[in-house]
Amino acid sequence: QISEEESRGFYRHFYNALMYSEQGNHDSTLYHLRAAATVDSLDGGLQFELGHVYLELNNQEQALVHFQKAFALEPKNWWFATQLINLYANQKEFQSAIQIARKLLHYYPEREESYAMLIALYQQTKQFEKAIQLYTALEKITGISESISFQKIQLYMQTDNPKKALAEIDRLIAKYPFQSKYTLLKGDILLQTGQPKKAYTLYQSVLQSDPESPFVYLSLSEYFARQNNQEMALKYVMMALQNPLLDLEPKLEILGQHIEHLLTLS
């Protein structure tokens, strides 16, 4: 409970602090924020600005105190929560960051950013199964998408679960049957997991259905390299390099990998 006059004094100091903050004048910013705090220290915006100025002064300990207060006063405030999460993560206090991120997801279950923050923290702490579960929950909002499926495939491979990775690719193939890159990806995983015959069959099917794709030749090159048939491996590398649909950057990368063998052929 503050009087109208006190309220005017609070906002006068608060807006002066914002003005000085824009100018980079930390001393004057702190002066006016502290003056405002003598009137009302339970204002979330005030605590947030105090945290912000201490962060700019590289005083993370004091910044954390004020960001915690701001979040406690307004736990549903997106900016207060995300700033606190970032600060916890920077200080390697991942469990505290995860607790706040879980609350944020509870308050904002329809925002993709809520999932992204918590997933990033789970991956940082190697809680891959929980990250996968969140990706699956996110799919209920976004539907099946390449970006989410690729993330899940990567996590399945990290957790040594190629069967689920292949099942995820099959979902993409079912949704996008004319996208040869998904069939190639399935072949690449089969090749990595010791199933070269199945991989080769898929590569041949893509060669028939999409012969203009440069990536099928790269996959075939890797297949023959693993079969210790360097002549065929280099043949398909050359076919990929000659393909006009392959961008310059991957061509240069391929050249860097195979330059010695290519020179021996010239």
Tab-separated table of N, CA, C and O in Angstrom, residues 89-196:
chain	number	residue	atom	x	y	z
A	89	ALA	N	22.108	-21.204	-16.444
A	89	ALA	CA	22.842	-22.042	-17.395
A	89	ALA	C	24.283	-21.558	-17.552
A	89	ALA	O	25.211	-22.370	-17.611
A	90	ASN	N	24.473	-20.239	-17.611
A	90	ASN	CA	25.828	-19.688	-17.725
A	90	ASN	C	26.686	-20.039	-16.521
A	90	ASN	O	27.903	-20.188	-16.640
A	91	GLN	N	26.045	-20.177	-15.373
A	91	GLN	CA	26.770	-20.516	-14.150
A	91	GLN	C	26.822	-22.029	-13.912
A	91	GLN	O	27.220	-22.481	-12.841
A	92	LYS	N	26.386	-22.805	-14.928
A	92	LYS	CA	26.397	-24.272	-14.862
A	92	LYS	C	25.464	-24.823	-13.774
A	92	LYS	O	25.625	-25.975	-13.357
A	93	GLU	N	24.508	-24.031	-13.353
A	93	GLU	CA	23.513	-24.510	-12.389
A	93	GLU	C	22.312	-25.043	-13.174
A	93	GLU	O	21.215	-24.484	-13.178
A	94	PHE	N	22.549	-26.164	-13.850
A	94	PHE	CA	21.569	-26.654	-14.808
A	94	PHE	C	20.277	-27.147	-14.163
A	94	PHE	O	19.202	-27.001	-14.736
A	95	GLN	N	20.370	-27.744	-12.985
A	95	GLN	CA	19.147	-28.239	-12.359
A	95	GLN	C	18.207	-27.091	-11.991
A	95	GLN	O	16.986	-27.202	-12.131
A	96	SER	N	18.782	-25.980	-11.522
A	96	SER	CA	17.958	-24.801	-11.222
A	96	SER	C	17.341	-24.251	-12.505
A	96	SER	O	16.171	-23.869	-12.535
A	97	ALA	N	18.136	-24.233	-13.573
A	97	ALA	CA	17.622	-23.758	-14.862
A	97	ALA	C	16.497	-24.654	-15.354
A	97	ALA	O	15.473	-24.173	-15.865
A	98	ILE	N	16.656	-25.955	-15.184
A	98	ILE	CA	15.634	-26.912	-15.626
A	98	ILE	C	14.337	-26.720	-14.843
A	98	ILE	O	13.233	-26.778	-15.416
A	99	GLN	N	14.438	-26.471	-13.555
A	99	GLN	CA	13.239	-26.250	-12.739
A	99	GLN	C	12.441	-25.050	-13.247
A	99	GLN	O	11.205	-25.115	-13.361
A	100	ILE	N	13.127	-23.958	-13.563
A	100	ILE	CA	12.441	-22.769	-14.067
A	100	ILE	C	11.864	-23.049	-15.460
A	100	ILE	O	10.736	-22.650	-15.770
A	101	ALA	N	12.637	-23.745	-16.299
A	101	ALA	CA	12.174	-24.051	-17.661
A	101	ALA	C	10.937	-24.944	-17.635
A	101	ALA	O	10.037	-24.796	-18.469
A	102	ARG	N	10.872	-25.851	-16.673
A	102	ARG	CA	9.672	-26.700	-16.543
A	102	ARG	C	8.448	-25.854	-16.193
A	102	ARG	O	7.354	-26.080	-16.723
A	103	LYS	N	8.643	-24.902	-15.307
A	103	LYS	CA	7.535	-24.020	-14.943
A	103	LYS	C	7.090	-23.198	-16.145
A	103	LYS	O	5.897	-22.989	-16.360
A	104	LEU	N	8.066	-22.741	-16.913
A	104	LEU	CA	7.743	-21.925	-18.079
A	104	LEU	C	6.944	-22.741	-19.095
A	104	LEU	O	5.988	-22.234	-19.689
A	105	LEU	N	7.318	-24.002	-19.274
A	105	LEU	CA	6.573	-24.873	-20.185
A	105	LEU	C	5.154	-25.102	-19.669
A	105	LEU	O	4.205	-25.177	-20.454
A	106	HIS	N	5.014	-25.185	-18.348
A	106	HIS	CA	3.687	-25.355	-17.751
A	106	HIS	C	2.807	-24.141	-18.034
A	106	HIS	O	1.614	-24.291	-18.345
A	107	TYR	N	3.389	-22.952	-17.950
A	107	TYR	CA	2.610	-21.727	-18.175
A	107	TYR	C	2.371	-21.460	-19.658
A	107	TYR	O	1.371	-20.845	-20.025
A	108	TYR	N	3.319	-21.895	-20.508
A	108	TYR	CA	3.213	-21.605	-21.939
A	108	TYR	C	3.361	-22.899	-22.752
A	108	TYR	O	4.328	-23.074	-23.485
A	109	PRO	N	2.400	-23.817	-22.637
A	109	PRO	CA	2.531	-25.118	-23.320
A	109	PRO	C	2.371	-25.052	-24.833
A	109	PRO	O	2.634	-26.038	-25.522
A	110	GLU	N	1.913	-23.909	-25.352
A	110	GLU	CA	1.712	-23.793	-26.801
A	110	GLU	C	2.871	-23.081	-27.497
A	110	GLU	O	2.872	-22.984	-28.729
A	111	ARG	N	3.835	-22.586	-26.738
A	111	ARG	CA	4.962	-21.867	-27.347
A	111	ARG	C	6.117	-22.823	-27.622
A	111	ARG	O	6.618	-23.497	-26.709
A	112	GLU	N	6.553	-22.869	-28.869
A	112	GLU	CA	7.647	-23.767	-29.233
A	112	GLU	C	8.922	-23.432	-28.470
A	112	GLU	O	9.728	-24.321	-28.156
A	113	GLU	N	9.114	-22.134	-28.168
A	113	GLU	CA	10.330	-21.725	-27.450
A	113	GLU	C	10.401	-22.353	-26.061
A	113	GLU	O	11.498	-22.599	-25.546
A	114	SER	N	9.245	-22.616	-25.450
A	114	SER	CA	9.230	-23.252	-24.133
A	114	SER	C	9.854	-24.643	-24.207
A	114	SER	O	10.630	-25.041	-23.336
A	115	TYR	N	9.493	-25.370	-25.258
A	115	TYR	CA	10.060	-26.706	-25.455
A	115	TYR	C	11.547	-26.608	-25.793
A	115	TYR	O	12.355	-27.372	-25.265
A	116	ALA	N	11.884	-25.663	-26.672
A	116	ALA	CA	13.271	-25.554	-27.137
A	116	ALA	C	14.236	-25.300	-25.985
A	116	ALA	O	15.329	-25.881	-25.940
A	117	MET	N	13.832	-24.435	-25.049
A	117	MET	CA	14.717	-24.126	-23.921
A	117	MET	C	14.953	-25.350	-23.046
A	117	MET	O	16.090	-25.653	-22.672
A	118	LEU	N	13.873	-26.056	-22.731
A	118	LEU	CA	14.005	-27.218	-21.852
A	118	LEU	C	14.743	-28.351	-22.564
A	118	LEU	O	15.571	-29.046	-21.953
A	119	ILE	N	14.480	-28.533	-23.850
A	119	ILE	CA	15.200	-29.552	-24.618
A	119	ILE	C	16.694	-29.267	-24.625
A	119	ILE	O	17.520	-30.172	-24.432
A	120	ALA	N	17.066	-28.003	-24.835
A	120	ALA	CA	18.484	-27.633	-24.851
A	120	ALA	C	19.149	-27.950	-23.515
A	120	ALA	O	20.289	-28.439	-23.473
A	121	LEU	N	18.443	-27.715	-22.431
A	121	LEU	CA	18.991	-28.007	-21.100
A	121	LEU	C	19.121	-29.510	-20.871
A	121	LEU	O	20.102	-29.980	-20.283
A	122	TYR	N	18.130	-30.271	-21.333
A	122	TYR	CA	18.218	-31.732	-21.213
A	122	TYR	C	19.391	-32.272	-22.028
A	122	TYR	O	20.104	-33.184	-21.582
A	123	GLN	N	19.592	-31.717	-23.212
A	123	GLN	CA	20.716	-32.174	-24.014
A	123	GLN	C	22.047	-31.778	-23.382
A	123	GLN	O	23.009	-32.553	-23.409
A	124	GLN	N	22.088	-30.586	-22.798
A	124	GLN	CA	23.303	-30.115	-22.137
A	124	GLN	C	23.681	-31.032	-20.981
A	124	GLN	O	24.871	-31.246	-20.703
A	125	THR	N	22.668	-31.569	-20.305
A	125	THR	CA	22.908	-32.446	-19.154
A	125	THR	C	22.815	-33.928	-19.525
A	125	THR	O	22.728	-34.782	-18.648
A	126	LYS	N	22.805	-34.191	-20.847
A	126	LYS	CA	22.803	-35.565	-21.371
A	126	LYS	C	21.584	-36.380	-20.933
A	126	LYS	O	21.652	-37.600	-20.802
A	127	GLN	N	20.475	-35.701	-20.733
A	127	GLN	CA	19.215	-36.389	-20.440
A	127	GLN	C	18.455	-36.552	-21.765
A	127	GLN	O	17.411	-35.938	-22.008
A	128	PHE	N	19.009	-37.410	-22.605
A	128	PHE	CA	18.535	-37.495	-23.987
A	128	PHE	C	17.120	-38.054	-24.095
A	128	PHE	O	16.352	-37.635	-24.960
A	129	GLU	N	16.787	-39.009	-23.248
A	129	GLU	CA	15.437	-39.592	-23.311
A	129	GLU	C	14.370	-38.539	-23.021
A	129	GLU	O	13.316	-38.502	-23.667
A	130	LYS	N	14.645	-37.674	-22.058
A	130	LYS	CA	13.691	-36.616	-21.740
A	130	LYS	C	13.583	-35.618	-22.891
A	130	LYS	O	12.499	-35.103	-23.175
A	131	ALA	N	14.705	-35.364	-23.541
A	131	ALA	CA	14.684	-34.468	-24.700
A	131	ALA	C	13.827	-35.062	-25.815
A	131	ALA	O	13.028	-34.347	-26.447
A	132	ILE	N	13.967	-36.355	-26.056
A	132	ILE	CA	13.172	-37.028	-27.086
A	132	ILE	C	11.686	-36.955	-26.751
A	132	ILE	O	10.845	-36.686	-27.627
A	133	GLN	N	11.354	-37.174	-25.492
A	133	GLN	CA	9.949	-37.098	-25.071
A	133	GLN	C	9.362	-35.716	-25.332
A	133	GLN	O	8.205	-35.588	-25.745
A	134	LEU	N	10.171	-34.685	-25.093
A	134	LEU	CA	9.691	-33.324	-25.340
A	134	LEU	C	9.510	-33.051	-26.827
A	134	LEU	O	8.559	-32.379	-27.226
A	135	TYR	N	10.418	-33.571	-27.640
A	135	TYR	CA	10.252	-33.426	-29.089
A	135	TYR	C	8.951	-34.093	-29.544
A	135	TYR	O	8.221	-33.548	-30.389
A	136	THR	N	8.662	-35.252	-28.976
A	136	THR	CA	7.423	-35.954	-29.331
A	136	THR	C	6.203	-35.149	-28.902
A	136	THR	O	5.211	-35.062	-29.640
A	137	ALA	N	6.285	-34.530	-27.726
A	137	ALA	CA	5.182	-33.678	-27.261
A	137	ALA	C	5.030	-32.451	-28.158
A	137	ALA	O	3.903	-32.028	-28.461
A	138	LEU	N	6.160	-31.903	-28.605
A	138	LEU	CA	6.114	-30.725	-29.468
A	138	LEU	C	5.462	-31.051	-30.807
A	138	LEU	O	4.778	-30.210	-31.398
A	139	GLU	N	5.664	-32.278	-31.277
A	139	GLU	CA	5.072	-32.694	-32.546
A	139	GLU	C	3.547	-32.649	-32.522
A	139	GLU	O	2.907	-32.497	-33.561
A	140	LYS	N	2.975	-32.763	-31.338
A	140	LYS	CA	1.517	-32.692	-31.228
A	140	LYS	C	1.012	-31.286	-31.567
A	140	LYS	O	-0.148	-31.107	-31.926
A	141	ILE	N	1.904	-30.314	-31.431
A	141	ILE	CA	1.559	-28.933	-31.769
A	141	ILE	C	1.912	-28.623	-33.223
A	141	ILE	O	1.113	-28.052	-33.964
A	142	THR	N	3.124	-29.028	-33.628
A	142	THR	CA	3.635	-28.644	-34.951
A	142	THR	C	3.337	-29.668	-36.036
A	142	THR	O	3.383	-29.338	-37.223
A	143	GLY	N	3.055	-30.917	-35.627
A	143	GLY	CA	2.965	-31.986	-36.611
A	143	GLY	C	4.344	-32.523	-36.944
A	143	GLY	O	5.364	-32.002	-36.475
A	144	ILE	N	4.386	-33.572	-37.771
A	144	ILE	CA	5.673	-34.149	-38.173
A	144	ILE	C	6.425	-33.148	-39.035
A	144	ILE	O	5.872	-32.586	-39.979
A	145	SER	N	7.676	-32.924	-38.690
A	145	SER	CA	8.495	-31.993	-39.473
A	145	SER	C	9.905	-32.536	-39.583
A	145	SER	O	10.367	-33.296	-38.718
A	146	GLU	N	10.585	-32.120	-40.644
A	146	GLU	CA	11.950	-32.583	-40.854
A	146	GLU	C	12.861	-32.168	-39.704
A	146	GLU	O	13.668	-32.960	-39.224
A	147	SER	N	12.735	-30.923	-39.250
A	147	SER	CA	13.658	-30.415	-38.229
A	147	SER	C	13.548	-31.217	-36.933
A	147	SER	O	14.568	-31.612	-36.350
A	148	ILE	N	12.312	-31.475	-36.492
A	148	ILE	CA	12.132	-32.233	-35.252
A	148	ILE	C	12.569	-33.677	-35.437
A	148	ILE	O	13.257	-34.253	-34.583
A	149	SER	N	12.188	-34.278	-36.556
A	149	SER	CA	12.561	-35.678	-36.796
A	149	SER	C	14.072	-35.843	-36.853
A	149	SER	O	14.624	-36.799	-36.294
A	150	PHE	N	14.763	-34.910	-37.498
A	150	PHE	CA	16.222	-35.002	-37.573
A	150	PHE	C	16.850	-34.904	-36.183
A	150	PHE	O	17.837	-35.578	-35.891
A	151	GLN	N	16.297	-34.030	-35.349
A	151	GLN	CA	16.801	-33.926	-33.974
A	151	GLN	C	16.589	-35.234	-33.218
A	151	GLN	O	17.477	-35.701	-32.489
A	152	LYS	N	15.417	-35.826	-33.384
A	152	LYS	CA	15.134	-37.097	-32.706
A	152	LYS	C	16.042	-38.213	-33.226
A	152	LYS	O	16.545	-39.031	-32.443
A	153	ILE	N	16.253	-38.232	-34.541
A	153	ILE	CA	17.127	-39.253	-35.125
A	153	ILE	C	18.530	-39.136	-34.547
A	153	ILE	O	19.158	-40.130	-34.166
A	154	GLN	N	19.016	-37.906	-34.457
A	154	GLN	CA	20.353	-37.682	-33.900
A	154	GLN	C	20.430	-38.168	-32.449
A	154	GLN	O	21.416	-38.796	-32.047
A	155	LEU	N	19.392	-37.885	-31.682
A	155	LEU	CA	19.384	-38.312	-30.283
A	155	LEU	C	19.283	-39.825	-30.164
A	155	LEU	O	19.911	-40.437	-29.292
A	156	TYR	N	18.487	-40.450	-31.025
A	156	TYR	CA	18.395	-41.916	-31.004
A	156	TYR	C	19.750	-42.543	-31.319
A	156	TYR	O	20.132	-43.548	-30.704
A	157	MET	N	20.483	-41.949	-32.255
A	157	MET	CA	21.798	-42.492	-32.586
A	157	MET	C	22.779	-42.268	-31.437
A	157	MET	O	23.631	-43.119	-31.162
A	158	GLN	N	22.661	-41.133	-30.753
A	158	GLN	CA	23.533	-40.860	-29.603
A	158	GLN	C	23.270	-41.834	-28.467
A	158	GLN	O	24.185	-42.150	-27.695
A	159	THR	N	22.031	-42.269	-28.341
A	159	THR	CA	21.679	-43.212	-27.280
A	159	THR	C	21.742	-44.656	-27.763
A	159	THR	O	21.211	-45.556	-27.115
A	160	ASP	N	22.395	-44.869	-28.911
A	160	ASP	CA	22.608	-46.210	-29.465
A	160	ASP	C	21.280	-46.949	-29.663
A	160	ASP	O	21.112	-48.093	-29.239
A	161	ASN	N	20.358	-46.256	-30.306
A	161	ASN	CA	19.047	-46.851	-30.575
A	161	ASN	C	18.708	-46.661	-32.060
A	161	ASN	O	17.772	-45.934	-32.404
A	162	PRO	N	19.455	-47.349	-32.947
A	162	PRO	CA	19.234	-47.152	-34.387
A	162	PRO	C	17.864	-47.609	-34.864
A	162	PRO	O	17.350	-47.088	-35.859
A	163	LYS	N	17.261	-48.595	-34.173
A	163	LYS	CA	15.937	-49.062	-34.599
A	163	LYS	C	14.906	-47.930	-34.525
A	163	LYS	O	14.092	-47.752	-35.434
A	164	LYS	N	14.943	-47.165	-33.432
A	164	LYS	CA	14.008	-46.054	-33.306
A	164	LYS	C	14.360	-44.935	-34.281
A	164	LYS	O	13.466	-44.236	-34.773
A	165	ALA	N	15.653	-44.763	-34.556
A	165	ALA	CA	16.059	-43.764	-35.550
A	165	ALA	C	15.499	-44.133	-36.916
A	165	ALA	O	14.967	-43.280	-37.636
A	166	LEU	N	15.588	-45.412	-37.269
A	166	LEU	CA	15.052	-45.870	-38.552
A	166	LEU	C	13.535	-45.738	-38.596
A	166	LEU	O	12.969	-45.376	-39.634
A	167	ALA	N	12.885	-46.002	-37.472
A	167	ALA	CA	11.428	-45.852	-37.416
A	167	ALA	C	11.028	-44.394	-37.626
A	167	ALA	O	10.017	-44.093	-38.271
A	168	GLU	N	11.848	-43.485	-37.102
A	168	GLU	CA	11.577	-42.055	-37.273
A	168	GLU	C	11.742	-41.662	-38.748
A	168	GLU	O	10.944	-40.868	-39.278
A	169	ILE	N	12.752	-42.213	-39.393
A	169	ILE	CA	12.938	-41.935	-40.821
A	169	ILE	C	11.764	-42.485	-41.627
A	169	ILE	O	11.293	-41.846	-42.581
A	170	ASP	N	11.280	-43.664	-41.247
A	170	ASP	CA	10.139	-44.243	-41.962
A	170	ASP	C	8.911	-43.346	-41.879
A	170	ASP	O	8.110	-43.286	-42.818
A	171	ARG	N	8.762	-42.627	-40.755
A	171	ARG	CA	7.646	-41.685	-40.639
A	171	ARG	C	7.793	-40.556	-41.659
A	171	ARG	O	6.815	-40.124	-42.277
A	172	LEU	N	9.030	-40.084	-41.835
A	172	LEU	CA	9.273	-39.036	-42.820
A	172	LEU	C	9.033	-39.541	-44.238
A	172	LEU	O	8.443	-38.850	-45.070
A	173	ILE	N	9.480	-40.767	-44.508
A	173	ILE	CA	9.289	-41.345	-45.842
A	173	ILE	C	7.807	-41.501	-46.140
A	173	ILE	O	7.349	-41.240	-47.259
A	174	ALA	N	7.037	-41.913	-45.105
A	174	ALA	CA	5.590	-42.086	-45.304
A	174	ALA	C	4.907	-40.757	-45.603
A	174	ALA	O	3.969	-40.695	-46.409
A	175	LYS	N	5.373	-39.693	-44.960
A	175	LYS	CA	4.756	-38.383	-45.176
A	175	LYS	C	5.246	-37.729	-46.461
A	175	LYS	O	4.485	-37.027	-47.137
A	176	TYR	N	6.546	-37.945	-46.789
A	176	TYR	CA	7.124	-37.321	-47.991
A	176	TYR	C	7.722	-38.412	-48.880
A	176	TYR	O	8.944	-38.546	-48.985
A	177	PRO	N	6.870	-39.216	-49.518
A	177	PRO	CA	7.377	-40.382	-50.270
A	177	PRO	C	8.245	-40.028	-51.478
A	177	PRO	O	8.995	-40.883	-51.962
A	178	PHE	N	8.164	-38.795	-51.955
A	178	PHE	CA	8.928	-38.419	-53.137
A	178	PHE	C	10.219	-37.665	-52.805
A	178	PHE	O	10.907	-37.178	-53.703
A	179	GLN	N	10.534	-37.590	-51.513
A	179	GLN	CA	11.783	-36.938	-51.092
A	179	GLN	C	12.860	-38.004	-50.929
A	179	GLN	O	12.915	-38.714	-49.925
A	180	SER	N	13.743	-38.096	-51.914
A	180	SER	CA	14.742	-39.172	-51.899
A	180	SER	C	15.746	-39.036	-50.761
A	180	SER	O	16.364	-40.019	-50.349
A	181	LYS	N	15.912	-37.806	-50.229
A	181	LYS	CA	16.930	-37.617	-49.182
A	181	LYS	C	16.630	-38.430	-47.934
A	181	LYS	O	17.560	-38.826	-47.219
A	182	TYR	N	15.353	-38.696	-47.667
A	182	TYR	CA	15.015	-39.480	-46.480
A	182	TYR	C	15.369	-40.950	-46.686
A	182	TYR	O	15.847	-41.621	-45.771
A	183	THR	N	15.139	-41.448	-47.903
A	183	THR	CA	15.532	-42.822	-48.218
A	183	THR	C	17.049	-42.966	-48.130
A	183	THR	O	17.562	-43.971	-47.617
A	184	LEU	N	17.767	-41.952	-48.618
A	184	LEU	CA	19.229	-41.989	-48.524
A	184	LEU	C	19.692	-41.969	-47.073
A	184	LEU	O	20.637	-42.672	-46.702
A	185	LEU	N	19.032	-41.167	-46.262
A	185	LEU	CA	19.395	-41.108	-44.843
A	185	LEU	C	19.190	-42.459	-44.183
A	185	LEU	O	20.014	-42.906	-43.379
A	186	LYS	N	18.095	-43.114	-44.529
A	186	LYS	CA	17.853	-44.454	-43.982
A	186	LYS	C	18.964	-45.404	-44.412
A	186	LYS	O	19.490	-46.181	-43.602
A	187	GLY	N	19.355	-45.311	-45.686
A	187	GLY	CA	20.451	-46.148	-46.160
A	187	GLY	C	21.745	-45.852	-45.434
A	187	GLY	O	22.494	-46.769	-45.077
A	188	ASP	N	22.018	-44.582	-45.189
A	188	ASP	CA	23.258	-44.203	-44.493
A	188	ASP	C	23.304	-44.784	-43.081
A	188	ASP	O	24.356	-45.230	-42.615
A	189	ILE	N	22.162	-44.763	-42.398
A	189	ILE	CA	22.131	-45.321	-41.038
A	189	ILE	C	22.288	-46.839	-41.086
A	189	ILE	O	22.995	-47.432	-40.255
A	190	LEU	N	21.650	-47.471	-42.061
A	190	LEU	CA	21.833	-48.920	-42.219
A	190	LEU	C	23.299	-49.250	-42.483
A	190	LEU	O	23.838	-50.225	-41.946
A	191	LEU	N	23.946	-48.414	-43.291
A	191	LEU	CA	25.366	-48.633	-43.590
A	191	LEU	C	26.208	-48.473	-42.331
A	191	LEU	O	27.110	-49.284	-42.067
A	192	GLN	N	25.910	-47.446	-41.538
A	192	GLN	CA	26.669	-47.196	-40.301
A	192	GLN	C	26.489	-48.323	-39.288
A	192	GLN	O	27.379	-48.568	-38.474
A	193	THR	N	25.331	-48.954	-39.310
A	193	THR	CA	25.029	-49.983	-38.301
A	193	THR	C	25.254	-51.398	-38.813
A	193	THR	O	24.686	-52.351	-38.298
A	194	GLY	N	26.085	-51.528	-39.849
A	194	GLY	CA	26.495	-52.850	-40.299
A	194	GLY	C	25.492	-53.596	-41.146
A	194	GLY	O	25.454	-54.836	-41.102
A	195	GLN	N	24.695	-52.875	-41.921
A	195	GLN	CA	23.728	-53.527	-42.804
A	195	GLN	C	23.915	-53.017	-44.236
A	195	GLN	O	23.027	-52.385	-44.822
A	196	PRO	N	25.091	-53.280	-44.814
A	196	PRO	CA	25.423	-52.698	-46.120
A	196	PRO	C	24.524	-53.168	-47.263
A	196	PRO	O	24.246	-52.398	-48.185
